[in-house]
Amino acid sequence: MYSRIVGTGRYLPEKILTNAELETMVETTSEWILSRTGIERRHIAADHESTSTMATEAARKAMEAAGVGPDEIDFVIVGTTTPDRIFPNVGCLVANALGLGEAPAMSVEAACSGFIYALSIADKYIRCGEAKCALVIGAETLSRIVDWEDRQTCVLFGDGAGAVILKASDEEGVISTHLNANGAYKDLLYSTGGVSCPRDSDELGEARIKMRGNEVFKVAVTKLGEIVQQTLAANNLEKSDIDWLIPHQANNRIITATAKKLGMPMDRVILTVQDHGNTSAASVPLALDVAVRSGKLKHGDLLLLEAFGGGFTWGSALIRY
Ligand code: UT7
């Protein structure tokens, strides 16, 4: 028994924030942002939008693409690090908005790896027969936790949501998933404003992203290199067997380094960082949907998805499309 991706969808807020506009907000240049990250623009949620409303729209499109109705979905999981509220979880809010009935619904917080974590969990529920049709989402409203005065982080992030429908199938689909985490790196990338952090902590107050970018960069390149090798080895595959790399979109230079380790030409890598910036857990399903709807992916293609984020968490998924 496999789980197979049978539909994808995405939602991006209407408002676009360009590098040129950021030049008027902090001391930066379009040239610096583009050359250091590859980012040209990012989408920013409107006041009336939230992680659950964007996730709901992405899910609607994935359900439409899959031809799946609300009654069929029996498992809902959302990777997010910017939930609307502490609770109810975003899965419950999405399920309610879509009229999904009483299927289990949850969210998983693994920062930028949130979608890969969610996909891995949903795949296991399907493989063991507990679920037949899962809605798996990555969605973020990072603009609400960005420090808009910090040029080191505010130029990087964007908002959006991506979703997939996973169905039980005899045909090969998700082949394997690989997850890792190491909390020893917790101080390199985190958010302030914790709910239960100690009352005498200097992390109280509003939630704001803090990142030591250069240090994160180095670990990301190393760990992503390791996990793609681990994924190939676990499946007795050669680098050349992979048809498409669908990476987390944080930085063009990190993506290029991973592609190089895989010996993959960049025209076999799905690149959306220029249009979306870093959308954390939404990044991989957004890129996947762009790839699907552009007609690039063919039935039977072998896809390697990977992500790295705060925690640190990192992971990969090998998928027969
Ligand atoms: O998605 C989760 C995981 N996150 C990541 O993977 C992000 C990983 N890190 C990165 O992508 C990169 O480290 C950044 C894009 C964040 C930064 O690029 P970098 O090449 O590592 O730059 P840096 O932090 O070493 O800074 C280089 C210089 C510094 O100036 P000095 O000290 O050399 O004078 C910074 O102050 O660039 C300066 N700088 C900026 N200059 C103009 C930092 N931010 C900006 C900015 N505009 N926005």
Short mmCIF file of C-alpha atoms and ligand atoms in Angstrom, two decimals:
data_model
loop_
_atom_site.label_atom_id
_atom_site.label_comp_id
_atom_site.label_asym_id
_atom_site.label_seq_id
_atom_site.Cartn_x
_atom_site.Cartn_y
_atom_site.Cartn_z
CA MET A 1 0.00 0.00 0.00
CA TYR A 2 1.28 3.46 -0.97
CA SER A 3 0.01 6.99 -0.61
CA ARG A 4 -0.09 8.91 -3.89
CA ILE A 5 -0.36 12.61 -4.63
CA VAL A 6 -3.57 12.97 -6.67
CA GLY A 7 -4.03 16.75 -6.55
CA THR A 8 -2.19 19.92 -5.58
CA GLY A 9 -3.18 23.52 -4.97
CA ARG A 10 -1.76 26.84 -3.84
CA TYR A 11 -2.85 30.21 -2.60
CA LEU A 12 -0.83 33.41 -2.55
CA PRO A 13 -2.10 36.72 -1.18
CA GLU A 14 -2.72 39.45 -3.75
CA LYS A 15 -0.31 42.01 -2.32
CA ILE A 16 3.24 41.75 -3.67
CA LEU A 17 6.17 43.37 -1.88
CA THR A 18 9.12 44.01 -4.21
CA ASN A 19 12.78 44.46 -3.38
CA ALA A 20 12.51 48.06 -4.56
CA GLU A 21 9.80 48.70 -1.94
CA LEU A 22 11.99 47.16 0.75
CA GLU A 23 14.71 49.67 -0.17
CA THR A 24 12.37 52.36 1.17
CA MET A 25 11.78 50.47 4.43
CA VAL A 26 15.27 49.38 5.56
CA GLU A 27 18.87 50.03 4.57
CA THR A 28 19.18 47.52 1.75
CA THR A 29 19.41 47.32 -2.03
CA SER A 30 17.54 45.22 -4.58
CA GLU A 31 20.92 44.08 -5.83
CA TRP A 32 21.98 42.81 -2.37
CA ILE A 33 18.73 40.87 -1.89
CA LEU A 34 18.82 39.35 -5.37
CA SER A 35 22.48 38.40 -5.37
CA ARG A 36 22.53 36.99 -1.80
CA THR A 37 19.16 35.18 -1.90
CA GLY A 38 17.66 35.06 -5.40
CA ILE A 39 14.47 36.71 -4.09
CA GLU A 40 12.77 39.34 -6.29
CA ARG A 41 9.35 39.63 -4.63
CA ARG A 42 7.16 38.04 -1.96
CA HIS A 43 3.43 37.99 -1.21
CA ILE A 44 2.04 39.54 1.96
CA ALA A 45 -1.29 38.56 3.56
CA ALA A 46 -4.02 41.20 3.73
CA ASP A 47 -5.38 42.19 7.15
CA HIS A 48 -8.42 39.94 6.73
CA GLU A 49 -6.30 36.89 5.85
CA SER A 50 -4.68 34.33 8.12
CA THR A 51 -2.82 31.04 7.89
CA SER A 52 -6.11 29.09 8.01
CA THR A 53 -7.85 31.18 5.33
CA MET A 54 -4.89 30.79 2.95
CA ALA A 55 -4.62 27.08 3.78
CA THR A 56 -8.33 26.66 3.07
CA GLU A 57 -8.02 28.23 -0.40
CA ALA A 58 -5.00 26.08 -1.28
CA ALA A 59 -6.89 23.00 -0.04
CA ARG A 60 -9.95 23.87 -2.16
CA LYS A 61 -7.77 23.94 -5.27
CA ALA A 62 -6.05 20.64 -4.38
CA MET A 63 -9.45 18.99 -3.79
CA GLU A 64 -10.72 20.33 -7.12
CA ALA A 65 -7.60 19.06 -8.93
CA ALA A 66 -7.99 15.64 -7.29
CA GLY A 67 -11.75 15.49 -7.85
CA VAL A 68 -12.19 14.79 -4.16
CA GLY A 69 -15.24 15.95 -2.18
CA PRO A 70 -15.40 16.91 1.53
CA ASP A 71 -16.84 13.51 2.51
CA GLU A 72 -13.83 11.61 1.20
CA ILE A 73 -11.17 13.31 3.32
CA ASP A 74 -10.49 11.33 6.48
CA PHE A 75 -7.26 12.95 7.74
CA VAL A 76 -6.15 16.60 7.88
CA ILE A 77 -2.66 17.78 8.76
CA VAL A 78 -1.14 21.25 8.44
CA GLY A 79 2.53 22.15 8.75
CA THR A 80 2.74 25.67 10.12
CA THR A 81 4.73 27.76 12.52
CA THR A 82 2.33 30.74 12.35
CA PRO A 83 -1.05 29.33 13.42
CA ASP A 84 -4.06 31.72 13.61
CA ARG A 85 -4.37 30.95 17.29
CA ILE A 86 -2.68 28.76 19.89
CA PHE A 87 -5.77 26.59 19.57
CA PRO A 88 -7.94 25.38 17.90
CA ASN A 89 -5.23 24.10 15.59
CA VAL A 90 -5.18 25.26 11.95
CA GLY A 91 -6.30 21.79 10.78
CA CYS A 92 -9.57 22.18 12.71
CA LEU A 93 -10.15 25.67 11.27
CA VAL A 94 -9.53 24.45 7.71
CA ALA A 95 -11.68 21.33 8.16
CA ASN A 96 -14.53 23.46 9.46
CA ALA A 97 -14.22 26.00 6.63
CA LEU A 98 -14.30 23.19 4.07
CA GLY A 99 -17.12 21.25 5.75
CA LEU A 100 -14.98 18.14 6.18
CA GLY A 101 -17.01 16.59 8.95
CA GLU A 102 -15.22 14.96 11.87
CA ALA A 103 -11.99 13.65 10.40
CA PRO A 104 -8.98 14.01 12.72
CA ALA A 105 -7.31 17.39 12.15
CA MET A 106 -4.01 18.63 13.50
CA SER A 107 -1.08 20.89 12.87
CA VAL A 108 2.60 20.09 13.20
CA GLU A 109 5.19 22.74 14.06
CA ALA A 110 8.54 22.00 12.48
CA ALA A 111 9.21 25.45 10.99
CA CYS A 112 10.31 25.27 7.33
CA SER A 113 10.26 21.45 7.41
CA GLY A 114 6.60 21.48 8.51
CA PHE A 115 5.19 20.26 5.21
CA ILE A 116 7.70 17.40 4.89
CA TYR A 117 6.92 16.37 8.49
CA ALA A 118 3.15 16.56 7.78
CA LEU A 119 3.54 14.56 4.55
CA SER A 120 5.56 11.90 6.36
CA ILE A 121 2.88 11.52 9.06
CA ALA A 122 -0.01 11.42 6.56
CA ASP A 123 1.86 8.86 4.44
CA LYS A 124 2.24 6.60 7.47
CA TYR A 125 -1.44 6.89 8.40
CA ILE A 126 -2.36 5.86 4.86
CA ARG A 127 0.19 3.04 4.64
CA CYS A 128 -1.03 1.47 7.87
CA GLY A 129 -4.64 1.66 6.71
CA GLU A 130 -5.83 4.26 9.25
CA ALA A 131 -6.65 6.79 6.51
CA LYS A 132 -7.54 6.59 2.81
CA CYS A 133 -7.56 10.20 1.70
CA ALA A 134 -5.50 12.86 3.47
CA LEU A 135 -5.36 16.62 3.07
CA VAL A 136 -1.78 17.76 3.70
CA ILE A 137 -1.00 21.47 3.85
CA GLY A 138 1.92 23.81 4.44
CA ALA A 139 0.79 27.37 5.25
CA GLU A 140 2.37 30.44 6.82
CA THR A 141 1.72 34.09 7.59
CA LEU A 142 5.34 34.97 8.38
CA SER A 143 4.74 38.68 7.70
CA ARG A 144 3.06 38.81 11.13
CA ILE A 145 6.22 37.68 12.95
CA VAL A 146 8.81 39.47 10.83
CA ASP A 147 10.64 42.40 12.43
CA TRP A 148 10.14 44.95 9.64
CA GLU A 149 13.06 47.00 10.96
CA ASP A 150 15.56 44.14 10.83
CA ARG A 151 17.13 44.14 7.35
CA GLN A 152 18.81 40.79 8.01
CA THR A 153 15.48 38.97 8.11
CA CYS A 154 12.66 41.16 6.75
CA VAL A 155 13.86 40.90 3.15
CA LEU A 156 13.66 37.09 3.23
CA PHE A 157 10.14 36.00 4.15
CA GLY A 158 6.71 35.84 2.51
CA ASP A 159 3.21 34.43 3.04
CA GLY A 160 1.28 31.68 1.27
CA ALA A 161 -0.11 28.15 1.37
CA GLY A 162 0.25 24.93 -0.60
CA ALA A 163 -1.77 21.74 -0.31
CA VAL A 164 -1.83 18.18 -1.60
CA ILE A 165 -4.37 15.37 -1.54
CA LEU A 166 -2.79 12.02 -0.73
CA LYS A 167 -4.77 8.89 -1.54
CA ALA A 168 -4.23 5.22 -0.74
CA SER A 169 -3.08 3.35 -3.86
CA ASP A 170 -1.50 0.10 -5.03
CA GLU A 171 0.63 2.16 -7.38
CA GLU A 172 3.94 3.57 -6.13
CA GLY A 173 3.66 7.13 -4.74
CA VAL A 174 5.48 8.36 -1.64
CA ILE A 175 8.41 5.93 -1.59
CA SER A 176 10.15 7.08 1.58
CA THR A 177 10.38 10.04 3.91
CA HIS A 178 13.32 10.95 6.13
CA LEU A 179 13.10 13.32 9.08
CA ASN A 180 15.75 14.77 11.37
CA ALA A 181 15.95 17.36 14.15
CA ASN A 182 18.60 18.79 16.45
CA GLY A 183 17.55 21.24 19.16
CA ALA A 184 21.17 22.07 19.95
CA TYR A 185 20.83 24.67 17.18
CA LYS A 186 17.79 26.33 18.81
CA ASP A 187 19.49 29.72 19.22
CA LEU A 188 20.46 30.18 15.58
CA LEU A 189 16.89 30.55 14.30
CA TYR A 190 13.88 31.09 16.52
CA SER A 191 10.93 33.27 17.36
CA THR A 192 10.54 35.39 20.47
CA GLY A 193 7.16 35.88 22.11
CA GLY A 194 6.65 32.37 23.43
CA VAL A 195 3.43 31.44 25.18
CA SER A 196 4.98 29.48 28.02
CA CYS A 197 8.57 30.66 28.05
CA PRO A 198 9.83 31.49 31.56
CA ARG A 199 8.34 34.73 32.92
CA ASP A 200 11.80 36.21 33.49
CA SER A 201 12.89 35.41 29.93
CA ASP A 202 14.05 38.10 27.53
CA GLU A 203 12.01 36.32 24.88
CA LEU A 204 8.69 37.64 26.22
CA GLY A 205 6.73 40.16 24.16
CA GLU A 206 5.66 40.04 20.54
CA ALA A 207 6.64 37.12 18.32
CA ARG A 208 9.58 38.11 16.11
CA ILE A 209 11.93 36.03 13.95
CA LYS A 210 15.57 36.02 15.06
CA MET A 211 18.19 34.44 12.82
CA ARG A 212 21.97 34.19 12.63
CA GLY A 213 21.70 33.78 8.86
CA ASN A 214 25.26 32.99 7.97
CA GLU A 215 25.53 30.21 10.56
CA VAL A 216 22.15 28.79 9.53
CA PHE A 217 23.30 28.83 5.91
CA LYS A 218 26.32 26.63 6.59
CA VAL A 219 24.42 24.00 8.60
CA ALA A 220 21.59 23.99 6.02
CA VAL A 221 23.97 23.23 3.14
CA THR A 222 25.64 20.41 5.12
CA LYS A 223 22.48 18.79 6.47
CA LEU A 224 20.59 18.98 3.16
CA GLY A 225 23.58 17.40 1.42
CA GLU A 226 23.52 14.60 4.00
CA ILE A 227 19.79 13.96 3.79
CA VAL A 228 19.66 13.71 0.03
CA GLN A 229 22.48 11.14 0.19
CA GLN A 230 20.62 9.30 2.97
CA THR A 231 17.46 9.24 0.84
CA LEU A 232 19.28 7.86 -2.20
CA ALA A 233 21.13 5.24 -0.15
CA ALA A 234 17.96 4.06 1.62
CA ASN A 235 16.40 3.34 -1.77
CA ASN A 236 19.51 2.03 -3.58
CA LEU A 237 19.28 4.86 -6.07
CA GLU A 238 21.87 6.81 -8.04
CA LYS A 239 21.83 10.61 -8.19
CA SER A 240 20.96 10.35 -11.88
CA ASP A 241 17.70 8.50 -11.06
CA ILE A 242 16.10 11.69 -9.68
CA ASP A 243 14.05 13.57 -12.29
CA TRP A 244 13.17 16.67 -10.26
CA LEU A 245 14.49 18.36 -7.14
CA ILE A 246 11.73 20.30 -5.34
CA PRO A 247 13.59 22.07 -2.53
CA HIS A 248 12.64 24.39 0.30
CA GLN A 249 12.94 27.89 -1.12
CA ALA A 250 15.04 29.87 1.38
CA ASN A 251 18.01 30.92 -0.66
CA ASN A 252 19.01 30.31 -4.26
CA ARG A 253 22.59 29.64 -3.15
CA ILE A 254 21.51 26.84 -0.78
CA ILE A 255 19.38 25.29 -3.53
CA THR A 256 22.22 25.50 -6.04
CA ALA A 257 24.63 23.87 -3.58
CA THR A 258 22.23 20.94 -3.03
CA ALA A 259 21.62 20.55 -6.77
CA LYS A 260 25.39 20.51 -7.34
CA LYS A 261 25.84 17.73 -4.76
CA LEU A 262 23.20 15.76 -6.65
CA GLY A 263 24.85 16.55 -9.99
CA MET A 264 21.52 17.98 -11.17
CA PRO A 265 21.32 20.72 -13.80
CA MET A 266 19.28 23.72 -12.61
CA ASP A 267 16.62 23.11 -15.27
CA ARG A 268 15.69 19.98 -13.27
CA VAL A 269 15.22 22.03 -10.09
CA ILE A 270 11.92 23.75 -9.33
CA LEU A 271 12.79 27.31 -8.37
CA THR A 272 10.16 29.67 -6.95
CA VAL A 273 12.21 31.60 -4.39
CA GLN A 274 12.37 34.58 -6.79
CA ASP A 275 8.56 34.95 -6.69
CA HIS A 276 7.63 33.85 -3.17
CA GLY A 277 10.65 34.43 -0.92
CA ASN A 278 10.98 32.07 2.02
CA THR A 279 7.47 30.90 2.96
CA SER A 280 8.68 28.32 5.51
CA ALA A 281 6.33 25.29 5.61
CA ALA A 282 4.41 26.57 2.57
CA SER A 283 7.48 26.65 0.39
CA VAL A 284 7.73 23.01 -0.79
CA PRO A 285 4.00 22.49 -1.55
CA LEU A 286 3.92 25.89 -3.32
CA ALA A 287 6.86 24.84 -5.51
CA LEU A 288 5.26 21.43 -6.09
CA ASP A 289 2.02 23.02 -7.27
CA VAL A 290 3.90 25.42 -9.57
CA ALA A 291 5.70 22.39 -11.06
CA VAL A 292 2.48 20.39 -11.49
CA ARG A 293 0.48 23.22 -13.06
CA SER A 294 3.31 24.23 -15.39
CA GLY A 295 3.07 20.72 -16.87
CA LYS A 296 6.72 19.98 -16.07
CA LEU A 297 6.06 16.84 -14.02
CA LYS A 298 5.14 13.69 -15.91
CA HIS A 299 3.44 10.62 -14.53
CA GLY A 300 6.16 8.29 -13.25
CA ASP A 301 8.77 11.02 -12.66
CA LEU A 302 10.89 10.60 -9.53
CA LEU A 303 10.75 13.67 -7.26
CA LEU A 304 13.03 14.55 -4.37
CA LEU A 305 11.52 17.03 -1.93
CA GLU A 306 13.64 18.50 0.87
CA ALA A 307 13.47 21.19 3.54
CA PHE A 308 15.47 22.68 6.39
CA GLY A 309 14.35 25.07 9.12
CA GLY A 310 14.27 26.32 12.69
CA GLY A 311 14.82 23.76 15.41
CA PHE A 312 16.80 22.75 13.48
CA THR A 313 14.52 20.38 11.65
CA TRP A 314 15.17 18.92 8.23
CA GLY A 315 13.73 16.23 6.04
CA SER A 316 13.14 14.77 2.60
CA ALA A 317 10.53 12.83 0.67
CA LEU A 318 11.13 10.62 -2.35
CA ILE A 319 8.01 10.46 -4.49
CA ARG A 320 6.97 8.71 -7.70
CA TYR A 321 4.64 11.22 -9.33
O1 UT7 B 1 14.33 28.71 5.92
C1 UT7 B 1 14.95 28.33 7.11
C2 UT7 B 1 16.40 28.36 7.05
N1 UT7 B 1 16.90 29.64 6.72
C3 UT7 B 1 17.87 29.75 5.84
O2 UT7 B 1 18.21 28.77 5.24
C4 UT7 B 1 18.55 31.06 5.66
C5 UT7 B 1 20.04 30.86 5.63
N2 UT7 B 1 20.83 32.04 5.51
C6 UT7 B 1 20.86 32.81 4.38
O3 UT7 B 1 20.12 32.60 3.43
C7 UT7 B 1 21.90 33.90 4.30
O4 UT7 B 1 22.83 33.74 5.34
C8 UT7 B 1 21.30 35.34 4.36
C9 UT7 B 1 20.59 35.65 3.05
C10 UT7 B 1 20.36 35.47 5.51
C11 UT7 B 1 22.45 36.35 4.51
O5 UT7 B 1 23.39 36.22 3.47
P1 UT7 B 1 24.96 36.12 3.81
O6 UT7 B 1 25.67 36.07 2.53
O7 UT7 B 1 25.14 34.97 4.74
O8 UT7 B 1 25.23 37.50 4.49
P2 UT7 B 1 25.79 37.82 5.96
O9 UT7 B 1 24.76 37.54 6.99
O10 UT7 B 1 27.14 37.18 6.11
O11 UT7 B 1 26.00 39.39 5.85
C12 UT7 B 1 26.92 39.97 4.92
C13 UT7 B 1 26.81 41.48 5.01
C14 UT7 B 1 26.86 42.01 6.43
O12 UT7 B 1 27.57 43.23 6.39
P3 UT7 B 1 29.12 43.29 6.82
O13 UT7 B 1 29.17 42.77 8.24
O14 UT7 B 1 29.84 42.39 5.86
O15 UT7 B 1 29.47 44.73 6.66
C15 UT7 B 1 25.41 42.30 6.76
O16 UT7 B 1 25.26 43.31 7.73
O17 UT7 B 1 25.54 41.91 4.47
C16 UT7 B 1 24.88 42.77 5.42
N3 UT7 B 1 23.44 42.61 5.28
C17 UT7 B 1 22.74 43.35 4.40
N4 UT7 B 1 23.08 44.30 3.53
C18 UT7 B 1 22.10 44.84 2.77
C19 UT7 B 1 22.62 41.77 5.92
N5 UT7 B 1 21.36 41.93 5.49
C20 UT7 B 1 21.40 42.90 4.54
C21 UT7 B 1 20.43 43.48 3.73
N6 UT7 B 1 20.82 44.44 2.85
N7 UT7 B 1 19.13 43.14 3.76
#
